[in-house]
PDB file of C-alpha atoms in Angstrom:
ATOM      1  CA  MET A   1     -13.792  -4.692 -12.051  1.00 84.00           C
ATOM      2  CA  SER A   2     -12.246  -8.011 -11.476  1.00 88.00           C
ATOM      3  CA  GLU A   3     -15.025  -9.746 -13.423  1.00 92.00           C
ATOM      4  CA  ARG A   4     -14.297  -7.371 -16.432  1.00 92.00           C
ATOM      5  CA  PHE A   5     -10.630  -8.248 -16.139  1.00 90.00           C
ATOM      6  CA  LEU A   6     -11.340 -11.877 -16.273  1.00 93.00           C
ATOM      7  CA  SER A   7     -13.786 -11.624 -19.085  1.00 94.00           C
ATOM      8  CA  ASP A   8     -11.189  -9.645 -21.116  1.00 92.00           C
ATOM      9  CA  GLY A   9      -8.713 -12.569 -20.919  1.00 91.00           C
ATOM     10  CA  GLY A  10      -6.957 -11.704 -17.704  1.00 91.00           C
ATOM     11  CA  ASP A  11      -6.040 -14.191 -14.994  1.00 92.00           C
ATOM     12  CA  PHE A  12      -5.150 -13.954 -11.301  1.00 93.00           C
ATOM     13  CA  ILE A  13      -2.104 -15.890 -10.134  1.00 92.00           C
ATOM     14  CA  HIS A  14      -1.852 -16.172  -6.405  1.00 92.00           C
ATOM     15  CA  GLU A  15       1.843 -17.022  -5.888  1.00 93.00           C
ATOM     16  CA  SER A  16       4.773 -15.297  -4.236  1.00 94.00           C
ATOM     17  CA  LEU A  17       7.124 -13.542  -6.709  1.00 94.00           C
ATOM     18  CA  GLN A  18      10.760 -14.483  -6.256  1.00 94.00           C
ATOM     19  CA  ASN A  19      12.477 -12.653  -8.931  1.00 93.00           C
ATOM     20  CA  ILE A  20      12.045 -10.318 -11.854  1.00 95.00           C
ATOM     21  CA  LYS A  21      14.521 -10.911 -14.695  1.00 91.00           C
ATOM     22  CA  PRO A  22      14.622  -8.954 -17.959  1.00 87.00           C
ATOM     23  CA  GLY A  23      15.640 -11.443 -20.702  1.00 73.00           C
ATOM     24  CA  GLU A  24      17.768 -11.082 -23.703  1.00 64.00           C
ATOM     25  CA  GLN A  25      14.627 -11.342 -25.733  1.00 68.00           C
ATOM     26  CA  GLU A  26      11.737  -8.886 -25.512  1.00 80.00           C
ATOM     27  CA  ASN A  27       9.862 -10.697 -22.697  1.00 90.00           C
ATOM     28  CA  ILE A  28      10.447 -10.412 -19.007  1.00 95.00           C
ATOM     29  CA  THR A  29      10.748 -13.610 -16.862  1.00 94.00           C
ATOM     30  CA  LEU A  30       8.815 -13.618 -13.599  1.00 95.00           C
ATOM     31  CA  LYS A  31      10.025 -16.415 -11.265  1.00 95.00           C
ATOM     32  CA  LEU A  32       7.141 -17.560  -9.011  1.00 95.00           C
ATOM     33  CA  GLU A  33       7.147 -20.034  -6.195  1.00 92.00           C
ATOM     34  CA  ASN A  34       6.420 -23.023  -8.462  1.00 90.00           C
ATOM     35  CA  ARG A  35       6.987 -21.835 -12.018  1.00 94.00           C
ATOM     36  CA  GLU A  36       8.162 -19.086 -14.348  1.00 94.00           C
ATOM     37  CA  ILE A  37       6.101 -17.010 -16.622  1.00 93.00           C
ATOM     38  CA  GLN A  38       6.848 -14.739 -19.368  1.00 93.00           C
ATOM     39  CA  SER A  39       5.382 -11.158 -19.755  1.00 93.00           C
ATOM     40  CA  GLU A  40       5.737  -8.392 -22.359  1.00 93.00           C
ATOM     41  CA  GLN A  41       5.191  -5.728 -19.705  1.00 95.00           C
ATOM     42  CA  VAL A  42       5.366  -5.774 -15.898  1.00 97.00           C
ATOM     43  CA  LEU A  43       3.893  -3.316 -13.227  1.00 97.00           C
ATOM     44  CA  VAL A  44       5.715  -3.346  -9.926  1.00 98.00           C
ATOM     45  CA  ALA A  45       3.073  -2.204  -7.450  1.00 97.00           C
ATOM     46  CA  ALA A  46       3.930  -4.348  -4.455  1.00 97.00           C
ATOM     47  CA  GLY A  47       3.434  -1.829  -1.639  1.00 97.00           C
ATOM     48  CA  ALA A  48       6.026  -1.935   1.050  1.00 97.00           C
ATOM     49  CA  TRP A  49       7.870  -4.743  -0.677  1.00 97.00           C
ATOM     50  CA  SER A  50       8.254  -2.851  -4.006  1.00 98.00           C
ATOM     51  CA  HIS A  51      11.805  -1.544  -3.242  1.00 97.00           C
ATOM     52  CA  GLN A  52      12.974  -5.142  -2.928  1.00 96.00           C
ATOM     53  CA  LEU A  53      11.792  -5.816  -6.524  1.00 97.00           C
ATOM     54  CA  ALA A  54      13.226  -2.584  -7.834  1.00 97.00           C
ATOM     55  CA  SER A  55      16.623  -3.526  -6.339  1.00 97.00           C
ATOM     56  CA  GLN A  56      16.706  -6.686  -8.310  1.00 96.00           C
ATOM     57  CA  LEU A  57      16.482  -4.370 -11.441  1.00 95.00           C
ATOM     58  CA  GLY A  58      19.483  -2.354 -10.250  1.00 95.00           C
ATOM     59  CA  VAL A  59      17.302   0.577  -9.072  1.00 97.00           C
ATOM     60  CA  LYS A  60      17.752   1.843  -5.309  1.00 97.00           C
ATOM     61  CA  ILE A  61      14.618   3.231  -3.843  1.00 98.00           C
ATOM     62  CA  PRO A  62      14.697   4.520  -0.202  1.00 98.00           C
ATOM     63  CA  LEU A  63      11.399   3.150   0.751  1.00 97.00           C
ATOM     64  CA  GLU A  64      10.616   2.491   4.378  1.00 96.00           C
ATOM     65  CA  THR A  65       7.693   0.716   5.945  1.00 94.00           C
ATOM     66  CA  GLU A  66       5.607   3.211   7.976  1.00 95.00           C
ATOM     67  CA  ARG A  67       3.578   0.671  10.085  1.00 96.00           C
ATOM     68  CA  GLY A  68       0.193   1.739  11.130  1.00 95.00           C
ATOM     69  CA  TYR A  69      -2.266   0.065  13.741  1.00 96.00           C
ATOM     70  CA  HIS A  70      -5.899   0.010  14.099  1.00 96.00           C
ATOM     71  CA  VAL A  71      -8.224  -1.664  16.828  1.00 96.00           C
ATOM     72  CA  THR A  72     -11.824  -2.353  16.211  1.00 96.00           C
ATOM     73  CA  LEU A  73     -14.305  -2.603  19.163  1.00 94.00           C
ATOM     74  CA  ASN A  74     -17.510  -4.587  18.466  1.00 93.00           C
ATOM     75  CA  SER A  75     -19.684  -2.081  20.099  1.00 87.00           C
ATOM     76  CA  LYS A  76     -21.386   1.015  18.708  1.00 82.00           C
ATOM     77  CA  GLU A  77     -23.364   2.388  21.637  1.00 86.00           C
ATOM     78  CA  GLY A  78     -21.854   5.625  22.927  1.00 90.00           C
ATOM     79  CA  GLY A  79     -19.454   5.899  19.978  1.00 92.00           C
ATOM     80  CA  PRO A  80     -19.007   8.426  17.151  1.00 94.00           C
ATOM     81  CA  ARG A  81     -21.647   8.885  14.365  1.00 93.00           C
ATOM     82  CA  ASN A  82     -19.165  10.351  11.975  1.00 95.00           C
ATOM     83  CA  ILE A  83     -15.339  10.024  11.424  1.00 96.00           C
ATOM     84  CA  VAL A  84     -13.621  12.064  14.065  1.00 96.00           C
ATOM     85  CA  MET A  85      -9.880  12.911  14.529  1.00 96.00           C
ATOM     86  CA  GLU A  86      -8.534  13.437  17.978  1.00 94.00           C
ATOM     87  CA  ALA A  87      -6.150  16.302  17.526  1.00 93.00           C
ATOM     88  CA  VAL A  88      -3.779  15.826  20.442  1.00 94.00           C
ATOM     89  CA  HIS A  89      -2.755  12.090  19.910  1.00 93.00           C
ATOM     90  CA  LYS A  90      -3.452  12.122  16.153  1.00 92.00           C
ATOM     91  CA  PHE A  91      -5.798   9.043  15.821  1.00 96.00           C
ATOM     92  CA  MET A  92      -9.142   8.545  14.004  1.00 96.00           C
ATOM     93  CA  ALA A  93     -12.417   7.137  15.421  1.00 97.00           C
ATOM     94  CA  THR A  94     -14.518   5.591  12.606  1.00 96.00           C
ATOM     95  CA  PRO A  95     -17.957   4.142  12.966  1.00 96.00           C
ATOM     96  CA  MET A  96     -18.157   0.722  11.129  1.00 95.00           C
ATOM     97  CA  GLU A  97     -20.756  -1.798  10.562  1.00 93.00           C
ATOM     98  CA  MET A  98     -19.168  -4.101  13.204  1.00 92.00           C
ATOM     99  CA  GLY A  99     -18.457  -1.371  15.705  1.00 94.00           C
ATOM    100  CA  VAL A 100     -15.983   1.391  16.184  1.00 96.00           C
ATOM    101  CA  ARG A 101     -12.352   1.369  14.767  1.00 97.00           C
ATOM    102  CA  PHE A 102      -9.678   3.615  16.251  1.00 97.00           C
ATOM    103  CA  ALA A 103      -6.624   3.885  13.956  1.00 96.00           C
ATOM    104  CA  GLY A 104      -3.479   5.764  13.808  1.00 91.00           C
ATOM    105  CA  THR A 105       0.200   5.888  14.860  1.00 90.00           C
ATOM    106  CA  ALA A 106       3.382   5.647  12.731  1.00 92.00           C
ATOM    107  CA  GLU A 107       6.083   3.202  13.503  1.00 95.00           C
ATOM    108  CA  PHE A 108       9.404   2.462  11.685  1.00 94.00           C
ATOM    109  CA  ALA A 109      10.181  -1.017  12.294  1.00 94.00           C
ATOM    110  CA  GLY A 110      10.645  -2.825   8.931  1.00 93.00           C
ATOM    111  CA  LEU A 111       8.913  -5.604   7.438  1.00 95.00           C
ATOM    112  CA  LYS A 112       9.971  -8.418   9.629  1.00 94.00           C
ATOM    113  CA  THR A 113       9.567  -7.060  13.143  1.00 96.00           C
ATOM    114  CA  PRO A 114       6.480  -8.509  14.893  1.00 96.00           C
ATOM    115  CA  ALA A 115       3.584  -6.130  15.543  1.00 95.00           C
ATOM    116  CA  ASN A 116       3.766  -4.050  18.751  1.00 95.00           C
ATOM    117  CA  GLN A 117       0.531  -4.898  20.485  1.00 93.00           C
ATOM    118  CA  THR A 118       1.057  -2.040  23.001  1.00 95.00           C
ATOM    119  CA  ARG A 119       0.201   0.344  20.255  1.00 95.00           C
ATOM    120  CA  ALA A 120      -3.108  -1.129  19.601  1.00 94.00           C
ATOM    121  CA  GLU A 121      -3.868  -1.307  23.415  1.00 94.00           C
ATOM    122  CA  ILE A 122      -3.068   2.415  23.621  1.00 96.00           C
ATOM    123  CA  LEU A 123      -5.267   3.235  20.707  1.00 96.00           C
ATOM    124  CA  LEU A 124      -8.206   1.390  22.474  1.00 95.00           C
ATOM    125  CA  LYS A 125      -7.412   3.115  25.755  1.00 95.00           C
ATOM    126  CA  LEU A 126      -7.391   6.512  24.068  1.00 96.00           C
ATOM    127  CA  GLY A 127     -10.561   5.634  22.244  1.00 95.00           C
ATOM    128  CA  LYS A 128     -12.490   4.787  25.433  1.00 94.00           C
ATOM    129  CA  LYS A 129     -11.212   7.946  27.029  1.00 95.00           C
ATOM    130  CA  MET A 130     -12.468   9.833  24.148  1.00 94.00           C
ATOM    131  CA  TYR A 131     -15.870   8.191  24.236  1.00 94.00           C
ATOM    132  CA  PRO A 132     -16.356   7.184  27.993  1.00 93.00           C
ATOM    133  CA  GLN A 133     -19.941   6.069  27.238  1.00 91.00           C
ATOM    134  CA  LEU A 134     -18.764   3.515  24.680  1.00 90.00           C
ATOM    135  CA  GLU A 135     -19.855   0.071  25.874  1.00 84.00           C
ATOM    136  CA  ASP A 136     -17.186  -2.629  26.423  1.00 83.00           C
ATOM    137  CA  GLY A 137     -17.123  -5.480  23.874  1.00 84.00           C
ATOM    138  CA  GLU A 138     -14.761  -7.778  22.042  1.00 91.00           C
ATOM    139  CA  SER A 139     -11.982  -6.090  20.097  1.00 93.00           C
ATOM    140  CA  SER A 140      -9.573  -7.047  17.318  1.00 95.00           C
ATOM    141  CA  ASP A 141      -6.345  -5.363  16.282  1.00 95.00           C
ATOM    142  CA  TRP A 142      -4.416  -5.069  12.995  1.00 96.00           C
ATOM    143  CA  MET A 143      -1.070  -3.826  11.850  1.00 96.00           C
ATOM    144  CA  GLY A 144      -0.267  -2.776   8.189  1.00 95.00           C
ATOM    145  CA  HIS A 145       2.741  -1.532   6.293  1.00 96.00           C
ATOM    146  CA  ARG A 146       2.548   1.882   4.702  1.00 96.00           C
ATOM    147  CA  PRO A 147       4.999   2.196   1.762  1.00 97.00           C
ATOM    148  CA  SER A 148       6.496   5.573   2.479  1.00 97.00           C
ATOM    149  CA  LEU A 149       9.328   7.568   0.784  1.00 98.00           C
ATOM    150  CA  PRO A 150      11.419  10.460   2.160  1.00 97.00           C
ATOM    151  CA  ASP A 151       9.546  13.217   0.223  1.00 97.00           C
ATOM    152  CA  SER A 152       6.097  11.904   0.691  1.00 96.00           C
ATOM    153  CA  ARG A 153       5.575  11.352  -2.982  1.00 97.00           C
ATOM    154  CA  PRO A 154       5.011   8.130  -4.812  1.00 98.00           C
ATOM    155  CA  VAL A 155       7.111   6.658  -7.572  1.00 99.00           C
ATOM    156  CA  ILE A 156       5.103   6.448 -10.850  1.00 99.00           C
ATOM    157  CA  ASP A 157       7.513   5.935 -13.574  1.00 98.00           C
ATOM    158  CA  PHE A 158       9.073   3.540 -16.024  1.00 97.00           C
ATOM    159  CA  CYS A 159      11.968   1.436 -14.694  1.00 97.00           C
ATOM    160  CA  PRO A 160      15.002   3.475 -15.774  1.00 95.00           C
ATOM    161  CA  ASN A 161      16.777   0.281 -16.858  1.00 91.00           C
ATOM    162  CA  ASN A 162      13.800  -1.202 -18.931  1.00 94.00           C
ATOM    163  CA  LYS A 163      10.885   0.738 -20.330  1.00 94.00           C
ATOM    164  CA  LYS A 164       8.768  -2.460 -20.270  1.00 95.00           C
ATOM    165  CA  ILE A 165       8.620  -2.369 -16.571  1.00 97.00           C
ATOM    166  CA  ILE A 166       6.532   0.314 -14.760  1.00 98.00           C
ATOM    167  CA  PHE A 167       6.845   1.359 -11.113  1.00 99.00           C
ATOM    168  CA  ALA A 168       3.823   2.503  -9.032  1.00 99.00           C
ATOM    169  CA  PHE A 169       4.373   2.436  -5.306  1.00 98.00           C
ATOM    170  CA  GLY A 170       5.187   4.517  -2.293  1.00 98.00           C
ATOM    171  CA  HIS A 171       1.773   6.375  -1.635  1.00 98.00           C
ATOM    172  CA  GLY A 172       2.308   6.191   2.190  1.00 95.00           C
ATOM    173  CA  HIS A 173      -0.875   7.316   3.925  1.00 92.00           C
ATOM    174  CA  ARG A 174      -2.654   8.032   0.743  1.00 93.00           C
ATOM    175  CA  GLY A 175      -2.833   4.822  -1.057  1.00 93.00           C
ATOM    176  CA  LEU A 176      -6.576   4.624  -1.429  1.00 92.00           C
ATOM    177  CA  ILE A 177      -7.176   8.210  -2.572  1.00 95.00           C
ATOM    178  CA  GLY A 178      -4.110   8.053  -4.834  1.00 96.00           C
ATOM    179  CA  ALA A 179      -5.113   4.700  -6.491  1.00 96.00           C
ATOM    180  CA  PRO A 180      -7.549   5.976  -9.146  1.00 97.00           C
ATOM    181  CA  MET A 181      -5.237   8.644 -10.571  1.00 97.00           C
ATOM    182  CA  THR A 182      -2.245   6.295 -10.333  1.00 98.00           C
ATOM    183  CA  ALA A 183      -4.209   3.627 -12.212  1.00 97.00           C
ATOM    184  CA  GLN A 184      -5.023   6.087 -15.007  1.00 98.00           C
ATOM    185  CA  LEU A 185      -1.290   7.095 -15.322  1.00 98.00           C
ATOM    186  CA  VAL A 186      -0.042   3.491 -15.422  1.00 98.00           C
ATOM    187  CA  ALA A 187      -2.638   2.763 -18.095  1.00 97.00           C
ATOM    188  CA  GLU A 188      -1.331   5.677 -20.048  1.00 98.00           C
ATOM    189  CA  LEU A 189       2.213   4.626 -19.683  1.00 98.00           C
ATOM    190  CA  ALA A 190       1.594   1.028 -20.558  1.00 97.00           C
ATOM    191  CA  SER A 191      -0.359   1.876 -23.637  1.00 97.00           C
ATOM    192  CA  GLY A 192       2.315   4.328 -24.991  1.00 96.00           C
ATOM    193  CA  LYS A 193       0.097   7.432 -24.364  1.00 97.00           C
ATOM    194  CA  LYS A 194       1.370  10.701 -23.025  1.00 97.00           C
ATOM    195  CA  PRO A 195       0.518  10.994 -19.316  1.00 97.00           C
ATOM    196  CA  SER A 196      -2.479  13.260 -18.674  1.00 97.00           C
ATOM    197  CA  ILE A 197      -0.404  15.207 -16.026  1.00 97.00           C
ATOM    198  CA  ASP A 198       3.294  16.048 -15.660  1.00 97.00           C
ATOM    199  CA  ILE A 199       4.701  13.103 -13.683  1.00 98.00           C
ATOM    200  CA  SER A 200       8.271  14.255 -13.510  1.00 97.00           C
ATOM    201  CA  ALA A 201       7.869  14.728  -9.668  1.00 98.00           C
ATOM    202  CA  PHE A 202       7.303  11.086  -9.380  1.00 98.00           C
ATOM    203  CA  ASN A 203      10.343   9.840 -11.216  1.00 97.00           C
ATOM    204  CA  SER A 204      12.279   6.797  -9.866  1.00 97.00           C
ATOM    205  CA  THR A 205      15.706   8.561 -10.094  1.00 96.00           C
ATOM    206  CA  ARG A 206      14.974  11.540  -8.008  1.00 95.00           C
ATOM    207  CA  PHE A 207      16.672  10.362  -4.875  1.00 93.00           C
TER     208      PHE A 207
END
């Protein structure tokens, strides 16, 4: 997909976006770390940081970062053969190429608070309790930010202040499974087509 994007004339710019500023002209100014670029259309799909960009455009979105953790144990022997959910503590055990991954928890602690390593340690402890035959090995942990909204529905909509800006964020726990349909809806909005489904439930002014 990325190769097709590039072959069609697209470009990847790996810089931090500082500001979005709709200009008096038709174009929108994007201020990056080292330069400014002009764009006819902008898609705001910045995950847990999206509400900060929306705020620059005068739109208040009550998005919260629902932080999740996983720990990967570099050992497979004695572990699960399929994805298993532990019903009491609500975490997942997933067999991976490199070993077994235990993932779960929901933590509301914002974007800047350091990761709570205790949560990863608890996941590993519960995982070993679930699979007592699992061999010991090296482990690595990770923390990520889920962009979550109060009603558990994403925002997929034009910016109410500028129809050249499209919002697509707030999928919470369902980012991966929601991505294909969201991409289709965004493409339809960007090209001026009628969305293939009713997207009124995802509007940005519902809060």
